[in-house]
C-alpha positions as a printed Julia matrix, in Angstrom:
547×3 Matrix{Float64}:
  18.38  107.04   46.65
  15.05  106.76   44.81
  13.96  110.02   46.49
  17.03  111.95   45.27
  16.84  110.49   41.75
  13.15  111.44   41.46
  13.92  114.92   42.8
  16.58  115.34   40.1
  14.24  114.04   37.39
  11.55  116.51   38.47
  13.96  119.35   37.61
  15.08  117.85   34.3
  13.53  117.75   30.81
  11.96  114.43   31.76
  10.01  115.81   34.73
   6.71  115.66   32.8
   7.32  112.03   31.9
   7.62  110.9    35.52
   5.47  113.49   37.29
   2.3   111.41   37.47
   3.94  108.0    37.57
   3.38  105.5    40.37
   5.84  106.04   43.29
   5.94  102.28   43.88
   6.91  101.48   40.29
   9.51  104.25   40.29
  11.07  102.94   43.52
  11.17   99.4    42.13
  12.91  100.71   38.98
  15.6   102.4    41.08
  16.04   99.3    43.25
  16.47   96.98   40.28
  18.81   99.5    38.63
  20.99   99.77   41.76
  21.03   95.99   42.16
  21.98   95.38   38.5
  24.7    98.05   38.56
  26.14   96.82   41.85
  26.24   93.24   40.56
  28.12   94.4    37.46
  30.84   95.73   39.78
  30.85   92.86   42.28
  31.27   90.16   39.61
  34.66   91.43   38.27
  35.86   92.15   41.83
  35.18   88.51   42.74
  37.01   87.35   39.62
  40.03   89.55   40.36
  40.23   88.42   43.98
  39.88   84.81   42.91
  42.64   85.18   40.3
  45.23   87.37   42.0
  44.7    86.87   45.73
  45.87   83.7    47.48
  42.84   81.78   48.78
  42.41   78.45   50.55
  39.83   75.89   49.44
  37.03   77.17   51.67
  37.56   80.76   50.51
  37.44   79.7    46.88
  34.19   77.83   47.5
  32.68   80.87   49.19
  33.81   83.12   46.32
  32.32   80.7    43.79
  28.98   80.59   45.63
  29.03   84.4    45.92
  29.79   84.65   42.21
  26.87   82.34   41.28
  24.44   84.2    43.56
  25.58   87.58   42.24
  25.25   86.39   38.65
  21.71   85.12   39.28
  20.79   88.41   40.97
  22.27   90.33   38.03
  20.26   88.35   35.46
  17.01   88.75   37.42
  17.58   92.45   38.17
  18.56   93.27   34.57
  15.56   91.43   33.16
  13.11   93.07   35.57
  14.7    96.5    35.08
  14.41   96.33   31.28
  10.86   94.97   31.41
   9.55   97.43   34.0
  11.34  100.36   32.39
   9.96   99.56   28.95
   6.45   99.1    30.37
   6.74  102.34   32.35
   8.0   104.47   29.44
   5.49  103.03   26.96
   2.67  103.51   29.47
   3.59  107.17   29.94
   3.93  107.68   26.18
   0.53  106.08   25.54
  -0.96  108.3    28.26
   0.61  111.43   26.77
  -0.44  110.49   23.23
  -4.04  109.82   24.21
  -4.2   113.02   26.25
  -2.9   114.98   23.24
  -5.47  113.32   20.99
  -8.21  114.14   23.51
  -7.13  117.79   23.52
  -7.13  117.8    19.71
 -10.65  116.33   19.65
 -11.84  119.12   21.96
 -10.15  121.91   20.01
 -12.26  124.02   17.69
 -11.47  123.96   13.97
 -10.05  127.48   13.76
  -7.58  126.87   16.6
  -6.56  123.57   15.01
  -5.92  125.33   11.7
  -3.87  128.05   13.43
  -1.53  125.53   15.08
  -1.07  123.63   11.84
  -1.62  119.98   11.06
   2.07  119.33   10.3
   3.25  120.63   13.66
   0.83  118.39   15.53
   1.66  115.44   13.28
   5.41  115.86   13.92
   4.86  115.83   17.69
   2.64  112.74   17.54
   5.08  110.82   15.33
   8.78  111.74   15.41
   8.81  113.19   18.94
   6.87  110.25   20.38
   9.22  107.87   18.56
  12.25  109.67   20.02
  10.85  109.44   23.55
  10.05  105.74   23.11
  13.8   105.05   22.76
  14.29  106.26   26.33
  13.66  102.87   27.95
  16.76  101.31   26.41
  18.83  104.46   26.99
  17.84  104.7    30.64
  18.48  101.0    31.25
  22.0   101.14   29.78
  22.96  104.53   31.22
  21.35  103.85   34.6
  23.35  100.68   35.11
  26.49  102.46   33.93
  25.99  105.27   36.45
  25.46  102.76   39.26
  28.66  100.98   38.24
  30.61  104.25   38.32
  29.17  105.18   41.73
  29.93  101.71   43.1
  33.48  101.91   41.74
  33.97  105.3    43.4
  32.71  103.92   46.71
  35.17  101.06   46.37
  37.92  103.57   45.54
  37.06  105.55   48.68
  37.45  102.33   50.65
  40.86  101.65   49.05
  42.24  105.21   49.24
  40.26  108.27   50.42
  42.92  110.61   48.98
  42.7   109.11   45.5
  38.9   109.15   45.79
  38.96  112.88   46.55
  41.29  113.6    43.59
  39.13  111.48   41.29
  35.95  113.32   42.32
  37.7   116.68   41.84
  38.86  115.7    38.35
  35.37  114.42   37.57
  33.78  117.71   38.65
  36.12  119.73   36.42
  35.49  117.47   33.42
  31.76  117.37   34.2
  31.56  121.17   34.32
  33.13  121.45   30.89
  30.83  118.73   29.6
  27.7   120.46   30.92
  28.82  123.74   29.32
  29.36  121.97   25.99
  25.96  120.29   26.22
  24.29  123.68   26.77
  25.86  124.81   23.49
  24.75  121.57   21.83
  21.21  122.11   23.11
  21.06  125.63   21.69
  22.37  124.51   18.3
  20.04  121.49   18.18
  17.03  123.79   18.57
  18.27  125.65   15.48
  18.86  122.31   13.73
  15.23  121.32   14.3
  13.91  124.62   12.96
  16.17  124.42    9.91
  15.15  120.81    9.33
  11.52  121.94    9.36
  12.33  124.58    6.71
  14.18  121.99    4.61
  11.22  119.6     4.75
   8.92  122.45    3.73
  11.15  122.99    0.69
  10.88  119.27   -0.12
   7.1   119.53    0.05
   7.15  122.58   -2.24
   9.28  120.62   -4.72
   6.91  117.63   -4.7
   3.69  119.66   -4.81
   5.03  122.05   -7.45
   6.84  119.45   -9.55
   4.77  120.12  -12.69
   5.23  123.89  -12.45
   8.99  123.54  -11.96
   9.24  121.24  -14.98
   7.53  123.84  -17.15
   9.88  126.67  -16.13
  13.62  125.93  -15.98
  14.36  129.44  -14.69
  11.99  128.92  -11.77
  13.43  125.42  -11.25
  17.03  126.7   -11.07
  16.09  129.62   -8.83
  14.19  127.32   -6.46
  17.07  124.83   -6.37
  19.9   127.32   -5.75
  18.16  129.88   -3.54
  15.88  127.59   -1.57
  16.75  123.9    -1.6
  20.54  124.21   -1.74
  20.61  127.15    0.68
  18.43  125.42    3.29
  20.29  122.13    2.85
  23.66  123.87    3.33
  22.45  125.74    6.41
  21.08  122.5     7.86
  24.44  120.82    7.23
  26.34  123.71    8.89
  24.22  123.53   12.02
  24.51  119.74   12.21
  28.3   119.98   11.9
  28.41  122.69   14.58
  26.35  120.56   16.97
  28.57  117.57   16.2
  31.7   119.65   16.84
  30.44  120.7    20.27
  29.6   117.06   21.0
  33.08  115.92   19.94
  34.69  118.61   22.11
  32.73  117.57   25.18
  33.35  113.88   24.5
  37.09  114.41   23.98
  37.58  116.4    27.17
  35.38  114.14   29.3
  36.79  110.86   28.04
  40.32  112.29   27.98
  39.98  113.36   31.62
  38.86  109.84   32.52
  41.88  108.31   30.77
  44.2   110.88   32.37
  42.85  109.89   35.79
  43.51  106.24   34.96
  47.11  107.05   33.95
  47.59  109.01   37.18
  46.27  106.07   39.23
  48.61  103.64   37.46
  51.79  105.7    37.06
  51.76  108.57   39.57
  49.76  107.62   42.67
  51.85  104.47   43.4
  54.97  106.68   43.5
  53.3   108.71   46.25
  52.46  105.56   48.17
  48.69  105.97   47.66
  48.19  102.49   46.18
  49.65   99.06   46.87
  50.37   96.69   43.99
  47.43   94.35   44.67
  44.95   97.18   45.14
  46.21   98.86   41.99
  45.75   95.72   39.9
  42.2    95.15   41.14
  41.14   98.76   40.73
  42.66   99.17   37.25
  40.88   96.04   36.1
  37.66   97.39   37.58
  38.08  100.79   35.92
  38.76   99.24   32.52
  35.39   97.48   32.74
  33.47  100.71   33.41
  31.32  101.77   30.41
  32.43  105.41   30.41
  32.5   105.7    26.61
  28.93  104.4    26.29
  27.77  106.65   29.11
  29.28  109.79   27.55
  28.05  108.89   24.05
  24.47  108.44   25.3
  24.2   111.97   26.69
  23.45  113.65   23.3
  20.68  111.1    22.75
  19.25  112.03   26.13
  19.37  115.69   25.1
  17.39  114.96   21.92
  14.88  112.85   23.85
  14.58  115.7    26.36
  13.7   118.09   23.51
  11.0   115.69   22.37
   9.53  115.38   25.87
   9.41  119.17   26.19
   7.74  119.55   22.79
   5.14  116.93   23.68
   4.13  118.83   26.79
   4.4   122.23   25.12
   1.93  121.02   22.49
  -0.32  119.62   25.21
  -0.19  122.96   27.03
  -0.98  124.89   23.84
  -3.94  122.66   23.07
  -5.19  122.76   26.66
  -5.1   126.57   26.68
  -6.99  126.95   23.41
 -10.69  127.53   23.29
 -12.25  124.09   23.76
 -15.64  123.17   22.39
 -18.18  125.56   23.83
 -20.69  124.12   26.24
 -23.42  126.73   26.03
 -25.85  126.83   28.98
 -28.87  126.19   26.77
 -31.15  123.22   26.18
 -29.58  120.15   24.63
 -31.63  118.3    22.04
 -30.89  114.61   21.65
 -30.6   112.91   18.28
 -32.45  112.42   16.03
 -32.87  116.16   15.54
 -36.11  117.35   14.0
 -35.29  120.08   11.53
 -37.88  122.57   10.38
 -36.02  125.86   10.3
 -32.54  127.26   10.9
 -32.18  130.91   11.8
 -28.78  132.62   11.78
 -29.14  136.04   13.42
 -26.21  138.49   13.0
 -23.56  135.75   12.93
 -19.97  136.84   12.29
 -16.43  135.49   12.24
 -13.02  137.18   12.25
  -9.62  135.88   11.15
  -6.92  137.31   13.38
  -3.28  137.82   12.46
  -0.73  139.29   14.88
  -3.54  140.47   17.13
  -5.37  142.26   14.3
  -8.43  141.36   12.25
  -7.15  140.24    8.85
 -10.55  139.34    7.39
 -14.1   139.12    8.66
 -17.38  137.6     7.58
 -20.67  139.12    8.7
 -22.66  140.05   10.6
 -25.15  138.08    8.48
 -28.77  137.07    8.99
 -29.95  133.98    7.11
 -32.98  131.7     7.33
 -33.02  128.15    5.95
 -36.12  125.94    5.89
 -36.29  122.17    5.66
 -36.11  121.02    2.03
 -34.48  124.25    0.81
 -31.66  124.26   -1.73
 -29.37  127.19   -0.85
 -26.45  128.26   -3.03
 -23.62  130.44   -1.71
 -21.71  132.23   -4.45
 -19.12  134.97   -4.78
 -15.58  135.68   -5.9
 -12.45  133.91   -4.68
 -11.59  134.95   -1.13
 -15.02  136.47   -0.57
 -15.72  134.28    2.48
 -17.95  131.55    1.0
 -16.18  128.58    2.61
 -15.86  130.48    5.88
 -19.6   131.12    5.88
 -20.25  127.42    5.22
 -18.11  126.43    8.23
 -19.79  129.12   10.3
 -23.25  127.85    9.37
 -22.16  124.29   10.24
 -20.93  125.37   13.67
 -17.3   124.46   12.89
 -16.3   128.09   13.41
 -17.7   129.79   16.5
 -19.66  132.92   15.75
 -18.24  135.99   17.48
 -21.71  137.51   17.7
 -25.38  136.78   17.17
 -27.29  133.55   17.68
 -28.08  130.29   15.88
 -31.53  128.82   16.46
 -33.03  125.49   15.44
 -36.82  125.65   15.22
 -36.64  128.97   17.14
 -34.7   127.34   20.0
 -31.04  127.66   20.98
 -29.17  124.39   21.31
 -25.67  123.26   22.19
 -23.25  123.64   19.31
 -22.19  119.97   19.47
 -25.82  118.86   19.17
 -26.44  121.36   16.39
 -23.61  119.91   14.3
 -25.46  116.6    14.17
 -27.72  118.19   11.57
 -25.0   118.2     8.92
 -23.2   115.85    6.56
 -20.57  117.59    4.48
 -18.21  117.28    1.54
 -15.7   120.1     1.91
 -13.22  121.21   -0.74
 -10.43  119.48    1.23
 -12.55  116.43    2.09
 -11.04  113.21    3.43
 -11.97  109.57    2.8
 -11.23  107.0     5.53
 -10.51  103.34    4.86
 -13.76  102.38    6.59
 -17.04  104.05    7.55
 -16.96  105.23   11.17
 -19.92  106.22   13.32
 -22.47  104.15   11.41
 -23.48  100.95   13.18
 -25.53   99.52   10.33
 -25.62  100.34    6.64
 -28.13   98.9     4.22
 -26.02   97.28    1.5
 -28.76   97.7    -1.09
 -28.98  101.42   -0.32
 -25.19  101.8    -0.6
 -25.15   99.99   -3.95
 -28.09  102.11   -5.15
 -26.18  105.29   -4.28
 -23.05  104.01   -6.04
 -25.19  103.45   -9.12
 -26.73  106.91   -8.72
 -23.27  108.55   -8.87
 -22.1   106.15  -11.61
 -19.45  104.38   -9.51
 -21.1   100.95   -9.34
 -18.67   99.45  -11.89
 -15.57  100.68  -10.02
 -16.49  100.47   -6.34
 -18.23   97.79   -4.3
 -19.56   98.06   -0.76
 -18.13   95.32    1.47
 -18.79   95.2     5.2
 -18.26   98.7     6.58
 -15.94   99.87    3.8
 -15.71  100.41    0.06
 -13.59   98.09   -2.06
 -11.21  100.84   -3.22
 -10.34  104.49   -2.72
  -7.93  104.5    -5.66
 -10.03  106.81   -7.81
  -9.7   110.08   -9.7
 -10.34  113.3    -7.76
 -13.81  113.66   -9.28
 -14.71  110.05   -8.49
 -13.42  110.4    -4.92
 -15.73  113.38   -4.53
 -18.66  111.29   -5.73
 -17.77  108.62   -3.18
 -17.61  111.31   -0.47
 -21.12  112.36   -1.51
 -22.31  108.74   -1.15
 -20.9   108.63    2.39
 -22.58  111.94    3.26
 -25.93  110.59    2.04
 -25.45  107.31    3.95
 -25.07  109.33    7.17
 -28.69  110.34    6.53
 -28.65  113.72    8.26
 -31.12  116.52    7.54
 -28.68  118.97    5.88
 -26.05  118.34    3.2
 -23.15  120.8     2.86
 -21.19  120.89   -0.4
 -18.16  123.14   -0.98
 -17.46  123.48   -4.71
 -18.53  119.86   -5.11
 -19.11  120.03   -8.88
 -15.78  121.73   -9.64
 -14.0   118.4   -10.36
 -16.85  116.86  -12.37
 -17.2   116.66  -16.15
 -19.94  118.83  -17.73
 -22.4   115.95  -18.09
 -22.12  114.83  -14.49
 -22.16  118.45  -13.31
 -25.52  118.88  -15.0
 -26.64  115.56  -13.53
 -25.63  116.78  -10.04
 -27.57  120.04  -10.24
 -30.62  118.95  -12.2
 -31.09  115.38  -10.98
 -29.28  114.7    -7.68
 -30.13  117.94   -5.87
 -33.87  117.75   -6.73
 -33.75  114.08   -5.66
 -32.35  115.11   -2.26
 -35.02  117.81   -1.99
 -37.77  115.29   -2.74
 -36.49  113.18    0.18
 -36.89  116.19    2.5
 -33.18  116.95    2.69
 -31.78  120.46    2.8
 -28.76  121.37    0.64
 -26.39  124.27    1.29
 -23.76  124.43   -1.45
 -20.9   126.78   -2.33
 -20.84  127.11   -6.12
 -19.77  129.27   -9.06
 -22.08  127.54  -11.55
 -24.51  130.37  -12.28
 -26.08  128.33  -15.12
 -27.82  126.25  -12.46
 -28.94  128.97  -10.05
 -32.53  128.28  -11.12
 -32.35  125.01   -9.16
 -31.9   126.87   -5.85
 -34.57  128.24   -3.54
 -32.07  130.84   -2.28
 -28.85  132.22   -3.76
 -26.65  134.09   -1.27
 -23.98  136.21   -2.94
 -21.01  137.03   -0.7
 -18.57  139.85   -1.38
 -15.75  140.61    1.09
 -17.6   138.79    3.85
 -20.9   140.59    3.34
 -24.1   139.64    1.51
 -24.89  141.82   -1.48
 -28.27  143.05   -2.65
 -28.24  140.52   -5.52
 -29.45  137.66   -3.31
 -32.68  135.98   -4.36
């Protein structure tokens, strides 16, 4: 039986979940499930025989002993089934989650941005949570299926003719149910897409709350033509899916009740059942969890969607360009930085198979201790160039050399600490085994945060700061990493005029005096005199105004 169940699972939505599981653990799951389901049928049969069939003292004793043994087996089998099933499902989910995370870690930045953070986040959270509910569903439904199969076997023993008619009726009802579930599946895919659009509208409302408050016309237009429309469409699809579910449930459960009526009222007239057999079988049928079994199917469908999405995401990530392992010499940390040479580097943004925007080819040289400013209009490619220089975007042409030597891109990235425009602060400092507390406190004083933030252990006392103060804290972390090159993307944009001047005329020269190199994207032309190089970018190309 375990072989046939596994064969069926391999063709279902859950095939990926069980594909690499242990055959021994799977067989034990099936065995405990069969044992628990069979015991659930045997116990009421014993009770019915004991109640309605004449028995002598010895027979009653044997039935009592059989009842106790069956009950003990049922308790043990149910406990082991639930435990092993939960362990098995959670183990597979943990394996899938970690494998997804590993793929994400090995994905280059551009591919990650193309997929979208929200899509990956949804898979790792809501889809994983949906799949984690499978253990309880499988335990309940598995035992219910075993009980139904056992009851049918018992029915075949009592009356082969009635068994044949019951199976025939079940096939007809099952066919209708499968057809209805196909419709449900199609609609539920639309429900998920519409739910995604509705959540996007919620995000627009939250992010644009101030703008909507300032413009009642925009607010009303957004509410009626976006929020209300998407909410209504989502409701329509949910109702349609529910209607298909109700139809399938009504026909399936109605067919089951019709079969029960036929067994009780019609089959005895044809001489297919005796009175005693009828009483026992009707009692047995009434104890079958058909309603629960039918109601659980839509939940299985949703869990199946989640399993498919998990593996679709894994497949997408696995097929993307992973981190390049160039066949060139690898330089171990700490890297000695004297000169960086970017020769004809370029990058292209693609959209629908076409180049939407490109940067380069560009040739740039940066020496240790240089302060390099990158400037240009909005959308000119400044931030893209910064990511390209840091090795976060792979150059489509040219070469990058450190001290006139090619190195692996992953080693090359160890040169840089960065504060990007969309920087992130973690609740603790990762990747740094030891931090000098005095140095951290000195840096906090240097950026004028010493009265608000304290360094404790491997974390700062608070991240609840203004956007400008958070950027200063990000700068402190970048300096604590103590790498040769600092990258800043519009760092001074959120600072007040006094601290902006302090950044350009005090902090940057201080970094230079320590032998650090600074590459910064900036619009502050009043401070260009601080830089050793100013690279002006226009539509992805350097202009002749560079100096």
